[in-house]
Structures are given as C-alpha cells and as structure tokens.
Coordinates of C-alpha atoms and ligand atoms in Angstrom, one line a residue:
M54 CA 0.2 -0.1 -0.2
N55 CA 1.7 3.3 -1.4
S56 CA 1.5 5.7 1.5
H57 CA 0.9 8.5 -0.8
Q58 CA -1.3 10.9 0.7
A59 CA -5.1 10.1 0.0
S60 CA -6.3 12.8 -2.1
N61 CA -8.1 10.2 -4.1
W62 CA -9.3 6.9 -1.9
S63 CA -10.2 4.8 -5.6
D64 CA -6.4 5.1 -6.2
L65 CA -5.4 3.3 -2.8
A66 CA -8.4 1.3 -3.2
K67 CA -7.3 0.2 -6.9
E68 CA -4.4 -0.9 -5.1
F69 CA -6.1 -3.9 -3.8
T70 CA -8.1 -7.0 -5.0
W71 CA -11.5 -6.6 -6.8
K72 CA -13.6 -9.5 -8.2
T73 CA -15.8 -6.6 -9.6
D74 CA -14.4 -3.3 -10.5
F75 CA -16.4 -0.5 -8.1
K76 CA -18.7 2.5 -9.9
S77 CA -18.0 5.3 -7.6
E78 CA -15.6 6.0 -4.3
L79 CA -18.5 7.4 -1.8
S80 CA -22.2 8.0 -1.8
G81 CA -25.2 8.5 1.0
G82 CA -24.1 10.3 3.7
F83 CA -24.1 11.5 7.1
E84 CA -27.8 12.9 7.2
K85 CA -29.4 9.2 6.6
G86 CA -26.6 6.9 8.2
D87 CA -26.6 5.4 4.1
I88 CA -22.9 6.4 4.5
T89 CA -21.6 3.6 0.9
W90 CA -18.3 3.5 0.0
F91 CA -17.0 1.6 -3.4
K92 CA -20.4 0.6 -4.8
E93 CA -20.9 -2.2 -7.1
G94 CA -16.9 -3.7 -6.4
S95 CA -16.7 -7.5 -4.6
L96 CA -14.4 -8.1 -3.1
N97 CA -13.0 -10.8 -0.1
I98 CA -10.2 -8.7 2.4
C99 CA -9.0 -12.3 3.6
E100 CA -7.9 -12.5 -0.3
N101 CA -6.2 -9.2 -0.5
L102 CA -4.7 -10.0 3.6
L103 CA -3.4 -12.9 2.9
D104 CA -3.3 -14.6 -1.0
R105 CA -2.7 -11.4 -2.3
N106 CA 1.0 -10.8 -0.1
I107 CA 1.2 -14.7 -0.9
E108 CA 1.5 -13.7 -5.0
A109 CA 3.2 -10.3 -4.5
G110 CA 6.3 -12.8 -3.4
L111 CA 5.4 -13.0 0.6
G112 CA 5.0 -16.3 0.6
E113 CA 7.6 -17.5 3.4
K114 CA 7.7 -14.5 5.2
T115 CA 6.9 -14.1 8.9
A116 CA 3.7 -13.4 9.5
F117 CA 3.4 -13.5 12.6
F118 CA 5.6 -14.4 16.0
W119 CA 3.6 -15.3 19.4
E120 CA 4.8 -15.1 22.9
P121 CA 2.6 -16.6 24.9
N122 CA 2.5 -16.2 27.6
E123 CA 5.5 -18.1 30.2
L124 CA 8.5 -16.9 29.5
N125 CA 10.7 -19.7 26.9
N126 CA 13.0 -18.2 25.3
S127 CA 13.7 -21.2 23.3
L128 CA 10.0 -21.2 21.6
K129 CA 9.9 -19.1 18.7
K130 CA 6.9 -20.3 17.3
S131 CA 6.4 -18.2 13.6
F132 CA 3.7 -18.2 11.2
S133 CA 5.0 -17.7 7.7
Y134 CA 1.9 -15.9 4.9
N135 CA 1.9 -19.5 3.7
E136 CA 1.5 -21.1 6.6
V137 CA -1.4 -18.4 8.1
L138 CA -3.3 -19.4 4.8
T139 CA -3.1 -22.7 4.7
E140 CA -5.1 -22.8 9.1
V141 CA -7.3 -20.2 7.7
S142 CA -8.5 -22.3 5.1
K143 CA -8.4 -25.4 6.9
F144 CA -10.6 -23.3 10.1
S145 CA -12.8 -22.1 6.3
N146 CA -13.7 -25.9 5.3
A147 CA -14.7 -26.6 8.7
L148 CA -16.7 -24.3 9.4
K149 CA -19.0 -24.5 5.6
E150 CA -19.1 -27.9 6.4
S151 CA -20.7 -26.2 10.0
G152 CA -23.4 -25.6 7.3
I153 CA -22.2 -21.3 8.6
K154 CA -22.6 -19.4 5.4
K155 CA -22.1 -15.9 3.9
G156 CA -23.6 -13.5 6.3
D157 CA -23.2 -16.1 9.3
V158 CA -22.3 -15.0 12.9
I159 CA -19.2 -16.5 14.6
A160 CA -18.3 -15.1 18.0
I161 CA -15.4 -15.9 19.4
Y162 CA -13.8 -15.6 22.7
M163 CA -10.3 -16.2 22.2
P164 CA -6.9 -16.0 24.3
M165 CA -4.0 -13.8 22.3
V166 CA -3.3 -17.2 20.4
P167 CA -2.8 -18.2 16.9
E168 CA -5.6 -20.2 16.4
A169 CA -7.2 -16.5 17.6
V170 CA -6.7 -15.5 14.4
F171 CA -6.7 -18.1 11.7
A172 CA -10.6 -18.6 13.3
S173 CA -11.4 -14.6 12.2
L174 CA -9.3 -14.4 8.9
A175 CA -11.5 -17.3 8.5
C176 CA -14.6 -15.2 8.8
S177 CA -14.1 -13.2 6.4
R178 CA -12.6 -16.1 3.8
I179 CA -15.8 -17.1 3.9
G180 CA -18.6 -14.1 3.8
A181 CA -19.2 -14.9 7.9
V182 CA -18.9 -11.6 10.5
H183 CA -17.4 -12.3 13.1
T184 CA -18.2 -10.5 16.4
I185 CA -14.6 -10.6 19.0
V186 CA -16.3 -10.8 22.9
F187 CA -12.8 -9.5 24.7
G188 CA -11.6 -12.0 27.1
G189 CA -12.1 -10.3 29.8
F190 CA -15.9 -10.2 29.6
S191 CA -18.6 -11.7 32.1
K192 CA -20.6 -14.7 30.9
E193 CA -23.9 -12.5 30.8
A194 CA -21.6 -9.3 28.9
L195 CA -20.7 -12.8 26.8
R196 CA -24.4 -13.6 26.6
S197 CA -26.1 -11.0 25.5
R198 CA -23.8 -10.2 23.1
L199 CA -24.5 -14.2 21.5
I200 CA -28.2 -13.5 21.5
D201 CA -27.7 -9.3 20.4
S202 CA -26.1 -10.5 17.2
K203 CA -27.6 -14.0 16.8
T204 CA -24.3 -15.9 16.9
K205 CA -24.1 -19.4 15.1
L206 CA -21.7 -20.1 16.2
I207 CA -18.9 -19.2 18.9
V208 CA -15.3 -20.2 19.3
T209 CA -13.2 -20.1 22.6
A210 CA -10.1 -21.7 23.8
K211 CA -10.1 -24.5 27.5
T212 CA -8.2 -21.4 29.2
C213 CA -6.6 -17.9 29.4
Y214 CA -3.6 -17.8 30.7
R215 CA -2.7 -14.4 32.3
G216 CA 0.6 -13.7 33.8
N217 CA 0.1 -16.7 37.3
K218 CA -3.0 -16.6 37.2
T219 CA -5.7 -18.6 34.8
I220 CA -8.6 -17.9 34.1
D221 CA -11.6 -20.7 32.9
L222 CA -12.4 -19.2 29.1
L223 CA -14.4 -22.4 28.5
G224 CA -16.7 -22.5 31.0
V225 CA -17.8 -18.5 30.6
A226 CA -18.2 -19.6 26.8
Q227 CA -20.1 -22.6 27.8
E228 CA -22.5 -21.1 30.8
A229 CA -23.1 -17.9 28.3
S230 CA -24.2 -20.4 25.3
K231 CA -26.6 -22.1 27.0
D232 CA -29.9 -23.0 25.3
L233 CA -29.7 -20.2 22.5
D234 CA -31.2 -21.4 19.2
H235 CA -29.3 -19.8 17.2
L236 CA -25.7 -21.0 18.3
S237 CA -25.7 -25.0 17.5
H238 CA -21.0 -24.8 17.7
L239 CA -19.4 -24.1 20.0
V240 CA -15.3 -24.6 19.7
F241 CA -12.6 -24.8 21.2
V242 CA -8.6 -24.6 21.5
D243 CA -7.7 -27.2 23.5
N244 CA -4.8 -25.0 26.1
S245 CA -4.7 -26.7 29.4
D246 CA -5.4 -30.3 30.6
T247 CA -8.2 -29.7 32.4
S248 CA -10.6 -31.7 31.0
A249 CA -14.1 -30.3 29.1
N250 CA -17.6 -31.0 30.1
E251 CA -19.9 -32.1 27.3
Q252 CA -22.7 -29.0 27.0
S253 CA -25.3 -30.8 26.0
G254 CA -27.6 -29.3 23.4
L255 CA -24.4 -27.7 21.4
N256 CA -22.3 -29.4 19.0
Q257 CA -19.1 -29.4 21.4
I258 CA -15.7 -30.0 19.3
S259 CA -12.3 -29.4 20.1
Y260 CA -9.9 -26.9 17.6
T261 CA -7.5 -29.6 16.6
D262 CA -10.6 -32.1 15.8
F263 CA -12.6 -29.6 14.1
V264 CA -9.6 -28.9 11.8
K265 CA -8.9 -32.5 11.3
G266 CA -8.8 -33.8 7.7
M267 CA -10.0 -30.9 6.2
P268 CA -8.4 -29.2 2.9
T269 CA -5.5 -26.5 3.4
T270 CA -6.8 -24.8 0.2
F271 CA -9.9 -22.3 -0.3
E272 CA -11.7 -19.9 -2.7
P273 CA -12.9 -16.9 -1.3
V274 CA -16.1 -16.6 -0.6
Y275 CA -16.5 -12.6 -2.5
V276 CA -18.8 -10.6 -0.5
E277 CA -20.5 -6.3 -2.0
A278 CA -17.7 -3.8 -0.4
E279 CA -20.8 -2.9 2.4
H280 CA -21.2 -6.3 3.4
P281 CA -20.3 -6.8 7.0
L282 CA -17.0 -7.8 7.8
F283 CA -17.6 -7.7 12.1
I284 CA -19.7 -6.4 15.1
L285 CA -17.0 -4.9 18.1
Y286 CA -19.2 -3.8 20.8
T287 CA -18.8 -1.5 22.8
S288 CA -19.9 1.6 25.6
G289 CA -21.8 4.2 25.3
S290 CA -24.1 6.8 26.7
T291 CA -26.8 3.5 27.9
G292 CA -26.7 0.7 29.6
K293 CA -26.5 -1.0 26.5
P294 CA -23.2 -1.6 24.6
K295 CA -23.5 -1.2 21.1
G296 CA -22.9 -3.7 18.5
L297 CA -20.9 -1.4 16.1
V298 CA -20.7 -3.1 12.8
H299 CA -17.7 -2.4 10.1
T300 CA -17.6 -3.3 6.1
T301 CA -15.6 -4.3 4.1
G302 CA -14.1 -2.8 1.0
G303 CA -13.7 0.6 4.0
Y304 CA -12.2 -1.3 6.3
M305 CA -10.2 -2.5 4.1
V306 CA -9.2 0.2 2.8
W307 CA -8.9 2.8 5.6
S308 CA -7.1 -0.2 7.9
A309 CA -4.6 -0.1 5.2
F310 CA -4.0 3.8 5.0
T311 CA -4.1 4.4 8.4
F312 CA -1.3 1.6 9.2
K313 CA 1.3 2.5 6.4
E314 CA 1.0 5.8 7.2
V315 CA 0.3 6.9 10.6
F316 CA 3.9 4.0 11.5
Q317 CA 4.8 5.1 8.2
F318 CA 6.0 0.4 8.3
Q319 CA 8.6 0.0 5.7
D320 CA 8.8 -4.1 4.3
D321 CA 12.2 -5.2 6.8
D322 CA 10.1 -3.6 10.2
V323 CA 8.5 -4.9 13.8
F324 CA 5.3 -4.5 13.8
W325 CA 4.5 -5.0 18.0
C326 CA 0.5 -3.5 18.7
T327 CA 0.0 -4.8 22.4
A328 CA -4.0 -4.9 22.6
D329 CA -6.3 -7.2 22.7
I330 CA -7.9 -8.2 19.7
G331 CA -11.0 -8.2 21.6
W332 CA -10.8 -4.0 20.6
I333 CA -10.7 -1.8 17.7
T334 CA -7.3 -1.4 17.9
G335 CA -6.2 -5.4 17.7
H336 CA -9.1 -5.3 14.8
S337 CA -7.6 -2.6 13.3
Y338 CA -3.1 -2.3 14.3
F339 CA -3.0 -6.6 14.6
L340 CA -6.1 -7.9 11.9
Y341 CA -6.6 -6.4 9.3
G342 CA -4.0 -3.5 8.6
P343 CA -1.0 -5.1 9.5
F344 CA -1.5 -8.0 7.5
L345 CA -3.4 -6.2 4.5
N346 CA 0.5 -4.4 4.2
G347 CA 2.4 -7.7 5.1
A348 CA 4.1 -6.7 7.9
T349 CA 5.6 -8.7 10.6
Q350 CA 4.4 -8.7 13.6
V351 CA 4.1 -9.9 17.4
M352 CA 1.3 -11.7 19.0
F353 CA 1.2 -11.8 22.9
E354 CA -1.3 -13.7 25.0
G355 CA 1.3 -12.4 28.6
V356 CA 1.1 -9.4 30.5
P357 CA 3.7 -6.2 30.6
T358 CA 4.4 -6.9 34.3
Y359 CA 5.1 -11.2 34.1
P360 CA 7.0 -12.7 34.9
N361 CA 8.8 -9.3 35.5
P362 CA 8.1 -6.1 34.8
D363 CA 11.0 -5.9 31.3
R364 CA 8.4 -7.9 30.0
F365 CA 7.6 -5.9 27.6
W366 CA 11.1 -4.8 27.1
K367 CA 12.2 -8.4 27.2
V368 CA 9.5 -9.3 23.7
I369 CA 11.8 -5.9 21.9
E370 CA 14.5 -7.1 21.9
K371 CA 13.4 -10.3 20.8
Y372 CA 11.8 -10.3 18.0
K373 CA 13.9 -6.5 17.4
V374 CA 10.6 -4.9 17.4
S375 CA 10.7 -1.9 15.0
H376 CA 7.8 -0.6 16.0
F377 CA 5.7 -0.3 19.6
Y378 CA 2.2 0.2 19.5
T379 CA 0.5 0.9 23.3
A380 CA -1.4 2.6 25.6
P381 CA -0.3 5.8 28.6
T382 CA -1.8 3.3 30.9
A383 CA 0.8 0.9 30.0
I384 CA 3.5 2.8 30.2
R385 CA 2.2 4.9 33.5
S386 CA 2.4 1.8 35.2
L387 CA 5.5 -0.2 33.7
Q388 CA 6.9 3.6 34.4
C389 CA 6.4 3.6 38.5
L390 CA 8.0 0.3 38.1
G391 CA 11.7 2.1 37.5
D392 CA 13.9 2.2 35.0
D393 CA 16.5 0.6 35.2
W394 CA 12.9 -2.9 33.6
V395 CA 14.4 -1.3 30.3
L396 CA 17.8 -0.2 30.8
N397 CA 18.4 -3.3 30.9
S398 CA 17.0 -4.6 27.6
D399 CA 18.4 -3.8 24.1
L400 CA 15.6 -2.1 22.5
S401 CA 17.9 -0.4 20.1
S402 CA 15.6 -1.7 17.0
L403 CA 13.0 0.8 18.4
K404 CA 12.7 3.3 15.4
V405 CA 8.4 4.2 16.3
L406 CA 6.6 4.4 19.1
G407 CA 2.6 4.8 19.1
S408 CA 0.2 5.8 22.2
V409 CA -3.1 5.7 22.0
G410 CA -6.8 5.0 23.5
E411 CA -6.5 7.9 25.9
P412 CA -4.8 11.4 26.4
I413 CA -0.9 10.8 27.5
N414 CA -0.3 12.6 30.7
L415 CA 3.8 14.9 29.5
E416 CA 5.6 13.0 32.3
A417 CA 4.2 9.5 30.4
W418 CA 4.9 10.7 27.3
Q419 CA 8.5 12.5 28.0
W420 CA 9.4 8.6 29.3
Y421 CA 8.2 7.3 26.5
N422 CA 10.5 9.8 24.7
D423 CA 13.7 9.4 27.1
I424 CA 13.9 6.1 28.4
V425 CA 12.3 3.1 26.1
G426 CA 13.2 5.8 22.3
K427 CA 16.2 7.3 23.9
K428 CA 15.0 10.0 22.1
E429 CA 15.9 8.0 19.0
C430 CA 12.5 7.0 18.0
E431 CA 9.2 9.1 17.1
I432 CA 6.1 8.4 19.3
V433 CA 2.9 9.2 17.5
D434 CA -0.7 9.9 19.7
T435 CA -3.0 7.8 17.6
W436 CA -6.2 9.4 18.5
W437 CA -9.3 7.5 17.0
Q438 CA -12.2 5.0 18.0
T439 CA -14.3 1.9 18.1
E440 CA -16.5 4.0 15.8
T441 CA -13.5 6.0 13.1
G442 CA -12.3 1.8 12.2
G443 CA -8.6 3.6 11.9
V444 CA -6.2 6.4 13.2
M445 CA -7.6 10.0 12.7
I446 CA -5.1 12.3 14.2
S447 CA -1.9 12.3 14.7
N448 CA 1.5 13.1 13.4
I449 CA 3.2 11.1 10.7
P450 CA 6.9 10.4 11.6
G451 CA 9.4 11.6 9.1
K452 CA 6.5 14.3 7.9
T453 CA 4.6 16.4 10.4
Q454 CA 5.8 17.1 13.7
A455 CA 5.1 16.0 17.4
K456 CA 4.2 17.6 19.7
P457 CA 4.0 15.9 23.7
C458 CA 0.1 14.7 24.9
L459 CA -1.1 16.7 21.2
A460 CA -2.5 14.0 18.2
T461 CA -1.2 17.4 16.5
K462 CA -3.0 17.1 12.8
P463 CA -6.1 14.7 11.4
L464 CA -4.7 12.4 8.6
S465 CA -5.2 13.4 4.9
G466 CA -9.1 13.5 3.8
I467 CA -10.2 13.7 7.2
N468 CA -12.2 17.1 8.1
P469 CA -12.6 17.6 12.1
A470 CA -13.7 20.9 13.5
L471 CA -14.8 22.1 16.5
L472 CA -18.6 23.0 17.1
D473 CA -20.1 24.5 20.8
Q474 CA -23.3 23.7 22.0
N475 CA -24.6 25.9 19.5
A476 CA -22.9 24.0 16.7
N477 CA -21.0 27.1 16.2
V478 CA -18.0 26.5 14.5
V479 CA -15.3 27.7 17.3
H480 CA -12.9 29.4 14.9
D481 CA -10.7 30.7 17.5
N482 CA -7.7 29.1 18.2
N483 CA -6.8 27.3 22.2
Q484 CA -10.4 27.1 22.9
E485 CA -11.5 23.6 23.9
G486 CA -14.7 22.2 21.1
I487 CA -17.4 19.3 20.8
L488 CA -15.1 17.4 17.9
C489 CA -16.7 16.7 14.7
I490 CA -16.1 15.5 11.8
S491 CA -17.7 17.4 8.6
K492 CA -17.3 14.2 5.8
P493 CA -17.9 10.6 5.5
W494 CA -14.5 8.4 5.7
P495 CA -14.3 5.0 4.6
G496 CA -13.3 3.5 8.1
I497 CA -16.9 5.1 9.3
A498 CA -18.8 2.8 10.7
R499 CA -21.9 2.0 9.6
T500 CA -24.6 1.0 11.6
I501 CA -25.3 -0.1 14.7
L502 CA -26.8 -3.3 15.2
N503 CA -30.2 -4.0 15.1
D504 CA -31.1 0.0 15.8
H505 CA -30.4 2.6 13.3
N506 CA -31.8 4.8 15.0
R507 CA -29.6 5.0 17.5
Y508 CA -26.8 5.0 15.5
L509 CA -28.3 8.4 13.9
E510 CA -29.0 9.8 17.6
T511 CA -25.7 8.9 18.7
Y512 CA -23.8 10.4 16.4
M513 CA -25.3 12.0 13.0
K514 CA -28.5 13.9 15.0
P515 CA -26.5 16.1 18.0
F516 CA -25.0 18.5 14.6
P517 CA -26.0 17.8 11.6
G518 CA -23.9 18.2 8.2
Y519 CA -21.5 16.3 10.8
Y520 CA -20.3 13.6 12.8
Y521 CA -20.2 13.7 16.4
T522 CA -17.2 11.3 18.4
G523 CA -17.6 12.4 22.9
D524 CA -14.2 14.3 22.8
G525 CA -14.0 17.5 23.7
A526 CA -10.0 19.0 21.6
K527 CA -8.3 22.3 21.7
R528 CA -6.8 23.4 18.7
D529 CA -3.0 25.3 18.9
D530 CA -1.8 27.9 16.5
D531 CA 0.0 25.8 14.4
G532 CA -4.0 23.9 13.6
D533 CA -2.5 21.1 16.2
Y534 CA -5.6 18.7 18.1
R535 CA -5.3 18.0 21.7
I536 CA -7.6 15.7 22.4
I537 CA -9.2 16.7 26.5
G538 CA -11.0 13.8 26.8
R539 CA -14.9 12.2 26.7
I540 CA -17.4 15.4 27.4
D541 CA -20.5 12.7 26.8
D542 CA -21.0 9.6 29.4
V543 CA -18.4 7.2 28.9
V544 CA -15.2 6.8 30.3
N545 CA -11.3 5.8 29.4
V546 CA -10.2 2.6 32.9
S547 CA -6.7 1.8 31.9
G548 CA -8.6 2.7 28.0
H549 CA -11.2 -0.3 28.4
R550 CA -13.9 2.6 27.6
I551 CA -16.3 2.3 30.0
G552 CA -20.4 4.0 29.9
T553 CA -20.5 5.0 33.6
A554 CA -25.3 4.3 32.3
E555 CA -24.1 0.5 31.8
V556 CA -22.5 0.3 35.4
E557 CA -25.1 2.3 37.3
D558 CA -27.0 -0.1 35.6
V559 CA -25.2 -2.8 37.5
I560 CA -25.8 -0.9 40.4
N561 CA -28.7 -0.3 40.1
K562 CA -30.2 -4.1 39.6
S563 CA -28.1 -5.2 42.7
G564 CA -30.5 -4.6 44.8
L565 CA -28.0 -3.0 46.9
V566 CA -29.0 0.6 46.8
I567 CA -32.3 2.8 46.3
E568 CA -30.1 4.8 43.7
S569 CA -26.5 5.2 42.3
A570 CA -24.6 7.1 40.3
V571 CA -21.1 6.8 39.0
V572 CA -18.6 9.3 37.2
G573 CA -14.9 8.9 36.2
I574 CA -12.2 10.9 37.9
P575 CA -8.5 11.7 36.9
D576 CA -6.7 8.4 38.7
E577 CA -2.7 8.7 38.2
T578 CA -2.2 5.6 36.8
T579 CA -5.7 4.2 35.3
G580 CA -5.9 7.2 33.7
Q581 CA -9.4 7.9 34.6
A582 CA -11.1 5.3 37.8
L583 CA -14.7 5.1 38.6
L584 CA -16.5 6.6 41.5
A585 CA -19.8 5.4 42.6
F586 CA -22.4 7.2 44.2
G587 CA -25.3 5.2 46.2
I588 CA -28.4 6.1 48.0
V589 CA -28.7 3.2 50.4
S590 CA -30.8 1.2 52.9
S591 CA -28.6 -1.0 54.4
T592 CA -26.4 -0.2 57.4
D593 CA -23.1 -2.0 56.0
S594 CA -20.8 -0.1 55.7
S595 CA -18.9 1.8 51.7
E596 CA -16.4 -0.4 52.4
V597 CA -18.2 -4.0 52.9
L598 CA -21.3 -2.3 50.1
E599 CA -18.6 -1.3 47.6
N600 CA -16.6 -5.1 47.6
K601 CA -20.6 -6.4 47.1
V602 CA -21.3 -3.6 44.0
N603 CA -18.1 -4.6 42.8
E604 CA -18.6 -8.5 42.6
A605 CA -22.4 -7.2 41.1
I606 CA -20.2 -5.2 38.2
K607 CA -17.3 -8.0 38.0
E608 CA -20.8 -10.9 37.2
K609 CA -22.1 -8.7 35.0
I610 CA -19.8 -6.9 33.1
G611 CA -16.1 -7.8 33.7
S612 CA -13.3 -6.8 36.7
F613 CA -12.1 -4.4 34.3
S614 CA -14.9 -2.2 35.5
K615 CA -14.8 -1.8 39.0
V616 CA -15.5 1.0 40.9
K617 CA -12.5 1.9 42.6
K618 CA -14.3 4.0 45.5
F619 CA -18.1 3.2 46.8
V620 CA -19.2 6.5 48.5
I621 CA -22.9 6.3 50.1
V622 CA -24.7 10.1 50.2
K623 CA -27.9 10.8 51.3
D624 CA -29.4 12.3 48.2
L625 CA -27.9 12.9 44.9
P626 CA -27.5 16.6 43.1
K627 CA -30.6 16.0 40.1
T628 CA -32.6 18.7 38.2
R629 CA -36.2 19.8 38.6
S630 CA -36.9 17.0 36.0
G631 CA -35.3 14.8 38.1
K632 CA -31.7 14.1 36.1
I633 CA -29.0 13.5 38.2
M634 CA -26.3 16.4 37.9
R635 CA -23.4 13.6 37.0
R636 CA -21.6 16.2 36.2
L637 CA -21.1 18.4 40.0
L638 CA -20.5 15.3 41.1
R639 CA -17.7 15.2 38.5
K640 CA -16.2 18.3 40.3
V641 CA -17.3 17.6 43.5
A642 CA -15.6 14.5 43.2
T643 CA -12.2 16.6 42.2
K644 CA -12.7 19.3 44.3
D645 CA -13.3 21.9 42.2
E646 CA -15.4 24.7 43.5
N647 CA -15.9 26.0 40.2
L648 CA -18.9 24.3 39.9
G649 CA -20.6 26.2 36.9
D650 CA -24.0 27.2 36.2
T651 CA -26.7 25.0 39.5
S652 CA -29.4 27.0 38.0
T653 CA -31.3 24.3 37.0
L654 CA -30.6 22.0 40.4
L655 CA -32.8 21.6 43.3
N656 CA -31.3 20.3 46.2
P657 CA -28.5 22.2 46.9
D658 CA -27.6 21.1 50.2
C659 CA -26.8 17.7 49.1
I660 CA -24.0 19.0 47.9
L661 CA -22.0 20.0 50.6
E662 CA -23.3 16.6 52.5
I663 CA -21.5 15.3 49.3
K664 CA -18.4 16.9 49.7
K665 CA -18.9 15.3 53.7
S666 CA -19.4 11.9 52.8
L667 CA -16.3 13.1 50.0
Y668 CA -13.0 14.5 53.0
Ligands
PRX919 O1 -12.0 9.9 24.3 C1 -11.2 8.5 23.1 C2 -10.2 8.2 23.6 O2 -10.0 6.7 23.8 C3 -11.4 6.8 23.1 C4 -12.6 5.8 21.9 O3 -12.3 4.6 22.5 P1 -12.1 3.5 22.3 O4 -13.6 3.3 20.5 O5 -12.2 1.7 23.0 O6 -10.8 3.6 20.9 C5 -9.9 3.2 21.5 C6 -8.8 2.9 21.2 C7 -8.5 3.5 19.1 C8 -11.6 8.2 22.4 O7 -13.6 9.4 22.1 N1 -8.6 8.1 23.3 C9 -8.2 7.3 21.9 N2 -7.0 7.9 21.3 C10 -6.7 8.8 22.3 C11 -7.4 8.8 23.0 N3 -7.6 10.8 23.5 C12 -6.2 10.2 24.1 N4 -6.0 11.0 23.6 C13 -5.8 9.6 22.1 N5 -4.3 9.2 21.3

C-alpha cells in the first residue's frame, strides 16, 4: 500500500484485488446514515491480506511471531503468510462443513493465541461476520452479545493465561451459550490439561478435531464492498452496549492506509501492537491493517509485568521490534516500576512508538520518549475510536511534527471541526470545542446492529451535517489538535472504554442501592477511575458495599469495570426534571470549587453532604 497522500480514495482502493470493480467512491452521507463506499465493487478481504501478499512473493515471510504467556526463550513459534493461509483455509472448510454461510455471525471469545487469528480470518474468507468479545467480559456480558448478534458458532479456548492466573474461558463460554436456539456449535482450543465438560444441546468440539482432515485450500467467498465484516460491541451513554458494524471495502482501505501512513512502516520492520484482539485496536492494527500491508508482527499472550516488569522490553529485544504500539496506562504503570527494567534491555531496534486509547500525560510521554525511545524514536499519539475504524488524527513520522500530548494533525482526507453547544464552529484557536468530523471517510462504522436509529441519534443528529465523536478538543495556533477527553458519560479506565450508565445499571439492579450515579475521575495510573455514589437503605459500611458492588460488576460486565470507590450519600444532585447532575458529582469529587451553572439544581444542600462523605 502506497503511503502517498490520500487525495483520492479510489486510487488507494485500486491497489487491492477486487473481484468486481467498484463504480463510485462515496455515496450517501451522515444525514440518513446511508454511507456507502466503493459501490458495486466486490472483494474478499482475506484474499487481499493473504493470497495477494503471497502472490507478491511474501509467502515465506513471517506474518507473526507468537509469544505465549509463559516465558520461554527457546520457543520461537512463528507463522509465515503461507502457513497462515493454510490454517485459515482449514478453518474455513470446517466452518462450511458446519453449515456456516455468508452473513452468519461467529463469536470469537479467545485469548491471544494463533487460533484466534485463523478463526477470525476464516470468517472473512467465507463471508461470515465475526464478533470478537474480549476475554475479560463476564458470562452475562458475553451472552447478551451472543443474543444480540444471533451468533451461530462460538470459538473459545479452554484456558486464558494471564501472568500467574488462569481463567476458565471454556466454562464461561459454555454458561453464556446455554439454550440459545441460534447457537449450534462451540469450538475450543484445547490449551490446558483440564477436562472439558460436555455441553448438552451444543455441538462441542476441540479446535484440533474441528479442522482435522480439512482441505488446505479454500476459495474466497466474494462479498459486496458494504457487506459486514465484523460487529464490535462498545460502550455508550446508555446501559446497553452498541454493536458497531464495520463493512468490508471501506474498512480494508482505511485500516491498510492508516497503518502504512501513521507508522511509516517499511518492509523489513517488525510491528507489535499490545492491544487484545477484543478491542478495535487489535482489529485494525493487528488483524487487518498490518497484514494487509504484508507486515511481520508480534502476537503477545502475556501481561506487561509477568514474570518480571521487563516483559515488554524483553519481547522487543527478542523479536527486534521496530514499531511498538501501546496505551498510556501501560506506559504509566511500567514507568512506576523504575527505569532499570528498561535500561537492561536492548531496545535499539525501535524506530516508532505509538500511543492510543486515552490522552497521554506529559510525564508518561517524556518517559516513553527519553527512556524507552532514548530520544531517537518518533512518538505517534494516535486519536481514533471504535467507530472510526482507524486513526483519524496523528503526527506522521518524518512528515509532520510531533508535540508532546497532542494528537496534532488530521490524516489527509479527514476534516475535523470544533463546535460549541449551539453547533457554531469554534474558529478561535486555543478554545475548547466539541470534536466533530465533517465528511464521511471509508472506515466509519455504518450502523449499530439492530438499531440504526440509535446510530443516527448518537452520532449524526447531535450536530446535523457532522459525525459527533463525544470528545472535547482544542486546536493550537499551528492547527494541531489536543484531545481533552470524553464529554459524554463514557469513561476510559486503563484504556478500556466503559459507559457509566452500564455500570449504574448493574449497581441499581444489585438490590444494594436505592439509586446510584457513577462518574469518571482522574487517576494517576489508569487515566480515569470509576467513582460510585449510592443512596442506600442497608447499614453496611461503604467498604462492604464497595466489595458487593464490585462482585456484581464482575459478574455482569467484567472485572475491568470495577469501581475504585463507593461513596454512601443521602441524596444525589438532580435537576428539576429529576436528572442526576453527574457533572456536579465529578466537580465535587475532584475538589473543583467552580461548579458552573447550578440554576437547574433542585437540591443544592446535597452538595455539602456529599463533600462531607468524600473528604
Ligand atoms: O476519548 C477518546 C479516547 O478513546 C476513545 C475511543 O475509545 P475506543 O472506542 O475504545 O477506542 C480506543 C482505541 C482507538 C476516544 O473517544 N482516545 C483514543 N485515542 C486517544 C484518545 N484520547 C486522547 N488521545 C488519544 N490518542
């Protein structure tokens, strides 16, 4: 993929293999949410990612190295592009034999193991739609996703290894899959010695048996450019997660182009994105963008601090990683553990260091730059979202200037605008505005599964003519953007996107509170943390309630959504119409005396009470 300026998306798209040529670039728009790219074109993304690269001579090139959770320096498990194609083809044949057809949904609930790559890419090879669910999600969270997407087949693993912990992933998947009419098959990677219970009503089979004897070739199934490629659930302002739908042609062009452009990746480089495939970063900058460009990558199953806090740095040294892409929360947590862990590793292969998922603070940026990058690497601060499919705003190594803590310039073809609450464009520099995008780009999610209206309401209607991001930003005198953070009820904890409404929903239904409100507050390590306020009727202490609330959250969503603190209050600040004013709770929690406009506050006395409960 050329890294030239994307003045013309068609030119970029034509670098790929199309079964049928597309007739137009963009049609439809934000207003109706009928955005269509590359109309009448048909293609297979898996063919573009594997066969096309193999035909170009990359068959023997390493597609990825797999670094398992257990440190094992003698193990160098790697897969060439040819080998990946063979494995993907076997899985594709097995899916077909199981009756899976174009358009069917397959859930992937897996750790970072090679089979997760093969299974996901097999979906795209046969025109099925994958929905990858992060392995940290609980049984109930998984089940709600299986139901919403009417999943036909689920792929999982017996065990998820995380540092010195093991998680019974198969057990969770089995529980979540019980008695669902649409779900007929469960395939599991047999990666531990524990025995696998049979699951009645489901065709349960090990991955090895599933692919046994399957042919090693599979003709790609061609799909129209707007055929759904995957559904990825993310949090929003209400309790129900949104199943964002990304489609094939536009997403392919966008993930491939942004990877090449932002990382300025060269053929012999080695890319390592630490994100789990359960998040959009793992989709765009592990599963798709890099492979579309014929890159060699590292796939990592472990955690940054196991068996020692130098794990990341030792992996970089082992595989001579040139491009490293991680989240500020990981950088901050490793920074706390001291420089020696970094300095004792050979990181001379590094060229570009990426940051994603949340604003990076200055201390972390400097440490990343000085200690990890030895002031010789470019740092790219990449702003984007699950909805955008790929990077939207970032500096570009060798082309545009990096600035600490600023995502800087939009990518070519991306037109951001800062608006005020009344939809007026904020023309002045250094003023905060609501970040919107004024023209569709190929990678934008096309809808929310089963709820196109919610898609329109959430993204297109707040500011007609624009895509609404939910982030606040400022532009400096050089035209560089600083992302300030979410202005809606979405919180970023350790780079995990969490809807406060979703957490409140769990707390309210737990029977422990009469009413609750959850807000995000700054946290030195995790970026933001969740603070819960609850009106309670029991005599339990706040510590006891905090534990009980967190147990409920663990069961309904997953441990990564736990609250840092639970505060018992007598009343919550409300408007006359009964809406909780979370903005005020945030201000009080951060000791911000400037409460802003409180004229709509019905019960001002409660603010003093809440302050007393907090400090
Ligand atoms: O608030 C922004 C923040 O992460 C949000 C998107 O989260 P998610 O959909 O989970 O995708 C994360 C990975 C792309 C955004 O609305 N965010 C993402 N990147 C940055 C960021 N905030 C500041 N700087 C960034 N580089």
